[in-house]
Coordinates of C-alpha atoms and ligand atoms in Angstrom, one line a residue:
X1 CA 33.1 94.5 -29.4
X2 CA 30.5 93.3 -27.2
X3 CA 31.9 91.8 -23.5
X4 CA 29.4 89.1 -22.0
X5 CA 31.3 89.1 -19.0
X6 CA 29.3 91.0 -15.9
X7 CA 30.1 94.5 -15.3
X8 CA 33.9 95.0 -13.1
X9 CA 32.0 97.6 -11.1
X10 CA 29.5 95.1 -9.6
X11 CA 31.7 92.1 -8.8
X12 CA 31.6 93.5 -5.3
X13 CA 28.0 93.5 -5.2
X14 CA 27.8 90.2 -7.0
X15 CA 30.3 88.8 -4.1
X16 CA 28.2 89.7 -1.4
X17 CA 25.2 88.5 -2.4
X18 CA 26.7 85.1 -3.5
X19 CA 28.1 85.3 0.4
X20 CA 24.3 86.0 1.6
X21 CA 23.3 83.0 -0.7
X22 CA 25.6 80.7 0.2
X23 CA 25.9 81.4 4.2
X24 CA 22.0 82.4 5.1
X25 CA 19.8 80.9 1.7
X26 CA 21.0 77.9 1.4
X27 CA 21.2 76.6 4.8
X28 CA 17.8 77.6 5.3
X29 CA 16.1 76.2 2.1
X30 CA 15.1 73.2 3.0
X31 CA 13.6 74.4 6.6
X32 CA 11.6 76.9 5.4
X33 CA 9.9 74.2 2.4
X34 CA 9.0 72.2 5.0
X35 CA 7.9 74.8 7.6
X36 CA 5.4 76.2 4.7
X37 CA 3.8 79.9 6.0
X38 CA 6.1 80.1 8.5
X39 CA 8.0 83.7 8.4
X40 CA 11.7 83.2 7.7
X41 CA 12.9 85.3 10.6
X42 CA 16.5 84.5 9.3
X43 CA 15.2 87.5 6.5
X44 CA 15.1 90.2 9.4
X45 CA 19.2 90.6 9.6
X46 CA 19.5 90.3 6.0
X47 CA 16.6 93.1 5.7
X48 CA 18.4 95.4 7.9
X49 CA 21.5 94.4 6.5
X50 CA 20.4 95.9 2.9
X51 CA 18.9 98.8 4.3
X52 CA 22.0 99.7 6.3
X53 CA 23.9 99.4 2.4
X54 CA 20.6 101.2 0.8
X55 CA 21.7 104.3 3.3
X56 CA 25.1 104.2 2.4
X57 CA 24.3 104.5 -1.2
X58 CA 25.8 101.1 -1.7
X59 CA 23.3 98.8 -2.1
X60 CA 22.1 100.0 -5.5
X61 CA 19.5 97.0 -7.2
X62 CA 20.7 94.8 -4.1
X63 CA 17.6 93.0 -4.1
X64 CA 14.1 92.6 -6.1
X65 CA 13.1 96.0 -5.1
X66 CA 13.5 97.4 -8.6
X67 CA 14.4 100.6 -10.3
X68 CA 13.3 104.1 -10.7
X69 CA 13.0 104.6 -14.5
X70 CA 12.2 108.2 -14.2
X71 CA 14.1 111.2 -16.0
X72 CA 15.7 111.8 -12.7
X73 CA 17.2 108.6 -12.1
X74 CA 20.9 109.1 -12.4
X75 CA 21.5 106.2 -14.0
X76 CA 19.5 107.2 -16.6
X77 CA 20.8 110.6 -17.6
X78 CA 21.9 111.0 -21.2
X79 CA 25.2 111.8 -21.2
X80 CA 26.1 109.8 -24.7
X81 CA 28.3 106.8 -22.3
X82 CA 27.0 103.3 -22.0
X83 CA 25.5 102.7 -18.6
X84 CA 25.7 99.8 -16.5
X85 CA 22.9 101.3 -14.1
X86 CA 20.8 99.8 -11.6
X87 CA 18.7 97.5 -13.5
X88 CA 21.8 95.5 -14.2
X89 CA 23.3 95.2 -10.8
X90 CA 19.5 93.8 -9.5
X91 CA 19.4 90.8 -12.2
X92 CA 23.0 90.1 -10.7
X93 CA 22.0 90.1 -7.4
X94 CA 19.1 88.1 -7.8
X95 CA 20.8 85.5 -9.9
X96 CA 22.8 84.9 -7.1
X97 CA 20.3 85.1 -4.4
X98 CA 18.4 82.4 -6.2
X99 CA 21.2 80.5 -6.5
X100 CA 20.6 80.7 -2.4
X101 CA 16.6 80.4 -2.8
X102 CA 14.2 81.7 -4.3
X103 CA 11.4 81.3 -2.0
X104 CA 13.5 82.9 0.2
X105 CA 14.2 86.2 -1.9
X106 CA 10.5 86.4 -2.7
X107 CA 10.1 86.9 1.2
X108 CA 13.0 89.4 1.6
X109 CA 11.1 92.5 3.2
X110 CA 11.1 95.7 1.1
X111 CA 12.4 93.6 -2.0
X112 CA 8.0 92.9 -3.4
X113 CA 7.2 93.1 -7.0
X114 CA 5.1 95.8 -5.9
X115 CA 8.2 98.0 -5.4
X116 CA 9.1 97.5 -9.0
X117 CA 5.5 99.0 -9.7
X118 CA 6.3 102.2 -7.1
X119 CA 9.8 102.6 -8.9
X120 CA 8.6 102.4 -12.5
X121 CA 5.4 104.2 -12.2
X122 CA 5.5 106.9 -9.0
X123 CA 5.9 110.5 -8.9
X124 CA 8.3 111.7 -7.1
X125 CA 6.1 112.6 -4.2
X126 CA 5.1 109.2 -3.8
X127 CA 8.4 107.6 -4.6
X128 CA 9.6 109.4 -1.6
X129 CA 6.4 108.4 0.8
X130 CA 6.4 105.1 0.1
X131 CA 10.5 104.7 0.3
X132 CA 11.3 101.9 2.5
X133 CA 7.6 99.9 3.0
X134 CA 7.5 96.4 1.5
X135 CA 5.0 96.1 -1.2
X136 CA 3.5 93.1 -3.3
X137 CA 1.4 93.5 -6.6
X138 CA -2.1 92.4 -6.9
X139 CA -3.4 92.1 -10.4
X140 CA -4.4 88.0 -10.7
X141 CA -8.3 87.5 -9.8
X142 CA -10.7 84.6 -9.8
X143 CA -11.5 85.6 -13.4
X144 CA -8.6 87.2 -15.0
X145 CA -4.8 85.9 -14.7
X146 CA -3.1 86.0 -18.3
X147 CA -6.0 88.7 -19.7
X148 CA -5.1 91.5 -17.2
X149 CA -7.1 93.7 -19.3
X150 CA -10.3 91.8 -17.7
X151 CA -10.2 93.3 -14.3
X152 CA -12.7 93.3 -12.3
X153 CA -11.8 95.1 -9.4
X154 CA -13.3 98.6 -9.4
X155 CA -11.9 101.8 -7.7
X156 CA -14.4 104.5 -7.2
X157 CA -13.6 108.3 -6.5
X158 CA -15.3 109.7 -3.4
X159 CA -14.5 112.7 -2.1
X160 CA -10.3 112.6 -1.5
X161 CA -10.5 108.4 -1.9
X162 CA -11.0 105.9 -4.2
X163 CA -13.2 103.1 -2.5
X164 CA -12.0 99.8 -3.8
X165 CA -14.2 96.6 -4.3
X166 CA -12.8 93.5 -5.7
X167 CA -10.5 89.8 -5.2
X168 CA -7.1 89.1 -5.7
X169 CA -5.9 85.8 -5.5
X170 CA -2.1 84.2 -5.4
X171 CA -0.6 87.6 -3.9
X172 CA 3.1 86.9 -3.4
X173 CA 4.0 88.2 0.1
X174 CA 0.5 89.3 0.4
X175 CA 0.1 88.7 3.9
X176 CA 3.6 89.8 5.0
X177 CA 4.1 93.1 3.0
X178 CA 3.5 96.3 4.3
X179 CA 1.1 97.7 1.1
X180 CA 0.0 95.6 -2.0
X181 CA -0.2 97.4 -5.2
X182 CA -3.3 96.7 -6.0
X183 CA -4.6 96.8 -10.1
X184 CA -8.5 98.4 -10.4
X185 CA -10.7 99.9 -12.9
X186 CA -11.9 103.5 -12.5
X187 CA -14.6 102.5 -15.0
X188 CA -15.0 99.1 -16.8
X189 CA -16.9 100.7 -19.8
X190 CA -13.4 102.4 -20.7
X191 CA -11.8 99.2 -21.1
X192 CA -8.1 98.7 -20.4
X193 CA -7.1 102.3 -20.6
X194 CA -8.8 102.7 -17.1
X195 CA -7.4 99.9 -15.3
X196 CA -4.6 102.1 -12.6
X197 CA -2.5 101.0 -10.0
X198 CA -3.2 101.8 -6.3
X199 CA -1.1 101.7 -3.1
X200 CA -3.3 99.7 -0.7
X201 CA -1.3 100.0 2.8
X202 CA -1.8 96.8 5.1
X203 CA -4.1 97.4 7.8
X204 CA -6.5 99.6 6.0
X205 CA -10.4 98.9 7.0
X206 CA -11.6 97.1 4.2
X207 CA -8.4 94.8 3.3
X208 CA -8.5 91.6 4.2
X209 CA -6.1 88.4 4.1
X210 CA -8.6 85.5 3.6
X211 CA -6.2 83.0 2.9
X212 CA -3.0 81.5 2.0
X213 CA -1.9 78.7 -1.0
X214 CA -0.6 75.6 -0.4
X215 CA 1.9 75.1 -3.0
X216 CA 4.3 73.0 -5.7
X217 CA 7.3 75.5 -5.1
X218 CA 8.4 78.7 -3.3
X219 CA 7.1 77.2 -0.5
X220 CA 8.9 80.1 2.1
X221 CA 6.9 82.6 -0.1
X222 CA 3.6 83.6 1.5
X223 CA 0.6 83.6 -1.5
X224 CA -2.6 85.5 -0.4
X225 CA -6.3 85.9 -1.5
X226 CA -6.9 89.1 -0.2
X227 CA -10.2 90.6 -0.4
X228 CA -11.4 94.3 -0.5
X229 CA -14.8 95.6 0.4
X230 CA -15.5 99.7 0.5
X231 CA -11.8 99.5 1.0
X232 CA -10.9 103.7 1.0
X233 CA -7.6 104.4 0.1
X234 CA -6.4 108.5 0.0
X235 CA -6.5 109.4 -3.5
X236 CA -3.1 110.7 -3.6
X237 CA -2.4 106.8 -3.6
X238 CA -3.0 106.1 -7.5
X239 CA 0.2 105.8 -9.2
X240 CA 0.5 107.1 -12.5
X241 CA -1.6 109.9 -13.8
X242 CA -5.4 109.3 -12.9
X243 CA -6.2 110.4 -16.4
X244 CA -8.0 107.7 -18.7
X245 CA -5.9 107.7 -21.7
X246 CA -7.5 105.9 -24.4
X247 CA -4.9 106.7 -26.8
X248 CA -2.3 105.1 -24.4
X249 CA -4.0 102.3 -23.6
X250 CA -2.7 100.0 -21.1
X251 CA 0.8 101.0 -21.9
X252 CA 1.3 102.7 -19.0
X253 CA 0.1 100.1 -16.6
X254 CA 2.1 97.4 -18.4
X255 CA 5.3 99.7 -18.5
X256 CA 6.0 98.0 -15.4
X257 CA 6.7 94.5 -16.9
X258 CA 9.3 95.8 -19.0
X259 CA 11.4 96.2 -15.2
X260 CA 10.0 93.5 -13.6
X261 CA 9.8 90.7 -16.2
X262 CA 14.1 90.9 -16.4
X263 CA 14.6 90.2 -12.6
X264 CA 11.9 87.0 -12.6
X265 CA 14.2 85.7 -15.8
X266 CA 17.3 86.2 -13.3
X267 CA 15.1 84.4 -10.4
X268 CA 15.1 81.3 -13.3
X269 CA 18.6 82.0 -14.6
X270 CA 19.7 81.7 -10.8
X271 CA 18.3 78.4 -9.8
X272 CA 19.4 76.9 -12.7
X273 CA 22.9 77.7 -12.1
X274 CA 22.3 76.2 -8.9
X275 CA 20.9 72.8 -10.5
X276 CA 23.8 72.4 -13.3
X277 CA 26.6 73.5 -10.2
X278 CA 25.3 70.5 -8.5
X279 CA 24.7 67.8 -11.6
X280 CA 28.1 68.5 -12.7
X281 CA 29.5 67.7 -9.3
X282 CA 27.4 64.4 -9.2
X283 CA 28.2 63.6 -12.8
X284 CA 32.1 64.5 -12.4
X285 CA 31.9 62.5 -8.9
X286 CA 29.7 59.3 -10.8
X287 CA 32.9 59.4 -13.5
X288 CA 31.5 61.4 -16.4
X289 CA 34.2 63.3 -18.2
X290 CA 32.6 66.8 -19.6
X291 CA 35.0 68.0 -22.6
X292 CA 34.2 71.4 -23.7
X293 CA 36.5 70.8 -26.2
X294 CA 34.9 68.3 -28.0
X295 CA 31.5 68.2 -29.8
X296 CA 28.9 66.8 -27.5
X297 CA 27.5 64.1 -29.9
X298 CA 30.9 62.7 -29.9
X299 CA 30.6 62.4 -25.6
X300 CA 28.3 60.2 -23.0
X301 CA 24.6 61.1 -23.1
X302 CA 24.6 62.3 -19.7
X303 CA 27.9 64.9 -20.4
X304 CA 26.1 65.7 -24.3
X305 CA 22.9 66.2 -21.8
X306 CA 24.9 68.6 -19.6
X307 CA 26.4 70.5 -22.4
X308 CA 23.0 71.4 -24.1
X309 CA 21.8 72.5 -20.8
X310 CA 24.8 74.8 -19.9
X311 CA 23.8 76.2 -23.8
X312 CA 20.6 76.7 -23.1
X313 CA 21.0 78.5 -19.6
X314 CA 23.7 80.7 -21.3
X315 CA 21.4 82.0 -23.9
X316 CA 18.9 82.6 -21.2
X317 CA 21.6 84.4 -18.9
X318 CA 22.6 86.6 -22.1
X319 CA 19.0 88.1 -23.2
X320 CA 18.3 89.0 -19.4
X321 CA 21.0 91.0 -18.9
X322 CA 20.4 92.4 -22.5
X323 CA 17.1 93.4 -21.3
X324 CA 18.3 94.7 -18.2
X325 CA 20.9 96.7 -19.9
X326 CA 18.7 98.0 -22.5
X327 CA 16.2 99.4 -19.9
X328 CA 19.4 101.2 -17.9
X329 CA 20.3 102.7 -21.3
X330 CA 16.6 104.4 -21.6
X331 CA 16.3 101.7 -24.9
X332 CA 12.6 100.2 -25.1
X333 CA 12.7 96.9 -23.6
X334 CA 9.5 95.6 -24.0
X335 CA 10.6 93.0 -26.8
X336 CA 13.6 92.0 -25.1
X337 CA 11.8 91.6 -21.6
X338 CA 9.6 89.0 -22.5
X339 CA 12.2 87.6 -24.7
X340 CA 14.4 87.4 -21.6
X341 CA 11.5 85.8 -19.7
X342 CA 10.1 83.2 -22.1
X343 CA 13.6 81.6 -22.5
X344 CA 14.6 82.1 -18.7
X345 CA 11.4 81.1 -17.6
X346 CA 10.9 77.7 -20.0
X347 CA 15.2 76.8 -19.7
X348 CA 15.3 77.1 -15.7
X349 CA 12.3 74.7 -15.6
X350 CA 13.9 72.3 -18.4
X351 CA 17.3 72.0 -16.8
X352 CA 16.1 71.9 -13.2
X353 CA 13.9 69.1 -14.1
X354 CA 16.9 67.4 -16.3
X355 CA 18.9 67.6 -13.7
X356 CA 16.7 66.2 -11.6
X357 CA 17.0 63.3 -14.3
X358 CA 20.6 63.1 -14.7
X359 CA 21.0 62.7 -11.0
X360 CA 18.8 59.8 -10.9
X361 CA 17.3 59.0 -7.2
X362 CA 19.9 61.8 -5.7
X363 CA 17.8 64.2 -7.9
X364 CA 15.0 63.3 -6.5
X365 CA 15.2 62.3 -3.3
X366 CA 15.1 65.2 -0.5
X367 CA 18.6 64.2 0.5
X368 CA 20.0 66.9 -2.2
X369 CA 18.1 70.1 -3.3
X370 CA 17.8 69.2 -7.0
X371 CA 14.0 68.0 -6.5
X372 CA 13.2 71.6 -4.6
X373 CA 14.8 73.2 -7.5
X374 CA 12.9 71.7 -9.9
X375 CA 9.5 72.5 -8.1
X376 CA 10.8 76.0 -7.0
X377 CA 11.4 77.0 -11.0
X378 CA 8.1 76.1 -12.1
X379 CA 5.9 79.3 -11.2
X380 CA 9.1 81.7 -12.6
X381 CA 7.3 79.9 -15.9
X382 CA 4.3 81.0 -15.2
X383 CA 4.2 84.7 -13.1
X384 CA 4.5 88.2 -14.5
X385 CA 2.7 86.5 -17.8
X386 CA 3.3 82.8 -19.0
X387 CA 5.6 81.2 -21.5
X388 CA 2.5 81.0 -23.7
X389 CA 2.2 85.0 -23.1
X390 CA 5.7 85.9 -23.8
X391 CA 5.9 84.1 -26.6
X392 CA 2.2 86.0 -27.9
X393 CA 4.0 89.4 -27.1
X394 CA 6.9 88.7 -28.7
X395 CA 5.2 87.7 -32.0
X396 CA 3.0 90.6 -31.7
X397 CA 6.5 92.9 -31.7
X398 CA 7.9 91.1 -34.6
X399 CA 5.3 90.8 -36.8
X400 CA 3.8 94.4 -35.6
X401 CA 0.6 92.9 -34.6
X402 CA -1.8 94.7 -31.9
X403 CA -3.3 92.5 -29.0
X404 CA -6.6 92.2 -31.0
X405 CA -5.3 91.2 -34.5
X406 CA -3.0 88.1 -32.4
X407 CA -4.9 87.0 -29.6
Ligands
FAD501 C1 2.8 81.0 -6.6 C2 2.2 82.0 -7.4 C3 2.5 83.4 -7.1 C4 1.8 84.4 -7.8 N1 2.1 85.7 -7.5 C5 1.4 86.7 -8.0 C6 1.5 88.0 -7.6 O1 2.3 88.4 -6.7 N2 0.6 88.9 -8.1 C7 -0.3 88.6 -9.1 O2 -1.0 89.5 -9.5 N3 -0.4 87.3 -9.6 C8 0.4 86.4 -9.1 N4 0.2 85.1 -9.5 C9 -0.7 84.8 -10.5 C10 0.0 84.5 -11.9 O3 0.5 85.7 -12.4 C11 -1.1 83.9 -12.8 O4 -1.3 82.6 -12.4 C12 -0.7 83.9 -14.3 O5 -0.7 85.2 -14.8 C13 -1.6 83.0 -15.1 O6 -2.9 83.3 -14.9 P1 -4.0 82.2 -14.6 O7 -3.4 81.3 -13.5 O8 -5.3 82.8 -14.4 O9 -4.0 81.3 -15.9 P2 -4.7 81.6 -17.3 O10 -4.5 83.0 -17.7 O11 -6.1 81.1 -17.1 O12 -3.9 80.6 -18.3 C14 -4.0 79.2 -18.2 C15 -3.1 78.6 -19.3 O13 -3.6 79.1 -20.6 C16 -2.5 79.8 -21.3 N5 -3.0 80.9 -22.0 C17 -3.8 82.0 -21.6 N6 -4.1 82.8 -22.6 C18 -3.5 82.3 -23.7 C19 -3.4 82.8 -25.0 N7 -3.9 83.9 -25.4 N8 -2.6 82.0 -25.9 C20 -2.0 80.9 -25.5 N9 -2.1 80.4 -24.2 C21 -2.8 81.1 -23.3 C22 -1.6 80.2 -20.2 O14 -0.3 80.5 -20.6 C23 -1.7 79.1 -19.2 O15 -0.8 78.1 -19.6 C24 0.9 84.1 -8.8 C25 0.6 82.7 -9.1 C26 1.2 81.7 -8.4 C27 0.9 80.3 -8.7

């Protein structure tokens, strides 16, 4: 029988993040929208915090930091029982944590998207050198956002360094990281099978911070265009094999999706719950009687509203821990990621924005944080590939299509 209740084992960890949510996310939500590009400093204790737990060995996935998918992993080791591993107990966390805020857990040091990259793709050498430094992914460019196979960015071997030249543009935590993981081709004629990752550390001549976005949501996240000119980074740096593989493709870059994709789905599932928590309190306070033991065409409009939408973020809730499960249990994910991203992604930013609807002027005025919630879901629709994206790869899987028969 399958149980769709979370794990017993990380009710603990589920606890305390809801207790970081609650007592440090929250409260500081609306300060840090308003106080755009300023550096939560709130983040510092909570950083030190996790890395105290991280040394303990009981912090595992406490965060966005991602998870080693390597043979080694424990988590991962065949033993024929189920696992309930690491990549579970991070979409948990971070469900929670953006129940708190998720501009705020996009600014969490040491938690970047990049570190997802460095878990899913290092060698051990380099999983051990960069343990611990806060890293942010840089694959968008003036010309190429959904079509990552279109980079531009070259990396060029001289001597013991590749010499990077290229844009990126809307960096999350860009400016703030420690490293960006930044995506380059070793040679453009070889198409996408050359395009490698690259550990770019902050402060190396070469990189630099030219701006930051003004933005809709996420507000407390820093976005960076970062620039690199002759930028030399030691070659030991590349992560991955520096072999162009034409026969793998871009699989190996793109592995990294398959972790990452899961935890921005929890991001959406998270802030939803937060949205329908509220509306329900509003609607219950306003007089509306929800029945879950009646059919909802046979209730009110607003409680038939608010049952669809509880549907809707259940289904979302289910396929991300499904993909997050799958990838503990070593079972490609790849369909089931941008499954779990696709419906996360489009139901956080449909119920959100129905709350917003339900709750009339409370929903959107500032006084509640329905309207930030609204605006703060919106780019979980859009980054680590768009609904429109997801929904290509998943058709591609299904109908066994390659990327150049269904563009
Ligand atoms: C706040 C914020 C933070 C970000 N953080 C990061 C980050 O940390 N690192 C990073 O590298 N990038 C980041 N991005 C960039 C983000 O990943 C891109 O915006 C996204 O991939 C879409 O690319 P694009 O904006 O160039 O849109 P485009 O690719 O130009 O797409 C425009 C529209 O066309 C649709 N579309 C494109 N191709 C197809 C197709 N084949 N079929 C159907 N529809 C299609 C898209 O879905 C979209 O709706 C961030 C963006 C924002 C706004």
């Amino acid at each position: 029988m399958i149980n769709l209740e979370a794990p017993k084992k990380f009710r603990p960890l589920v606890g305390q993040a809801h207790q970081v949510a609650m007592n440090l996310l929250r409260p500081n939500s609306r300060k840090y929208d308003l106080l755009e590009h300023e550096y939560p400093k709130e983040l510092d204790m909570l950083a030190a915090m996790i890395d105290g737990l991280s040394e303990s060995g009981a912090a595992s996935g406490a965060g966005a930091s991602g998870v080693r998918r390597s043979e080694d992993d424990p988590a991962k080791k065949d033993d024929g029982g189920v696992k309930n591993g690491a990549n579970l107990a991070s979409v948990l966390s971070i469900m929670e944590m953006c129940w708190g805020d998720v501009g705020l857990l996009l600014s969490m040091p040491r938690q970047g998207l990049g570190n997802s990259a460095i878990a899913s793709v290092a060698n051990d050498e380099q999983h051990e050198r960069f343990d611990g430094v806060w890293a942010s992914m840089a694959i968008t460019e003036p010309g190429t956002g959904s079509d990552s196979a279109n980079i531009q960015t070259t990396a060029k071997l001289d001597g013991d360094h590749y010499v990077l030249n290229g844009e990126k543009i809307f960096v999350t935590a860009g400016d703030r990281s420690d490293a960006v993981v930044v995506w380059a081709t070793l040679d453009k004629s070889q198409g996408r099978a050359a395009i490698k990752s690259f550990v770019v550390p902050k402060g190396t001549p070469g990189m630099n911070v030219e701006r930051l976005e003004h933005k809709l949501g996420i507000r407390a996240s820093d976005t960076a265009t970062i620039r690199f000119e002759n930028c030399r980074v030691p070659k030991e740096n590349l992560l991955g094999s520096p072999e162009i593989d034409t026969k793998q493709g871009f699989a190996g870059a793109m592995a990294t999706f398959d972790n990452t994709r899961p935890l921005v789905a929890a991001m959406a599932v998270g802030c939803a719950r937060a949205a329908l928590e509220l509306t329900k309190e509003l609607l219950e306070n306003a007089g509306v009687v929800i029945d879950y033991d009646r059919p909802a065409f046979t209730q009110a409009a607003a409680a038939a509203t608010f049952l669809q939408l509880e549907a809707d973020w259940e289904a979302a809730y289910l396929l991300t821990l499904q993909a997050a499960w799958m990838a503990d249990n070593r079972k490609p994910n790849s369909l089931e990621a941008s499954m779990a991203k696709a419906k996360a992604g489009r139901s956080g930013s449909d119920i959100t924005l129905r709350c917003v609807e339900l709750a009339g002027s409370i929903g959107y005025s500032e006084h509640d944080l329905l309207e930030k919630w609204a605006r703060d879901s919106k780019i979980l629709d859009i980054f680590e590939g768009t609904q429109q994206i997801q929904q290509l790869i998943v058709a591609r899987r299904l109908l066994g299509k390659t990327s150049a028969e269904l563009k």
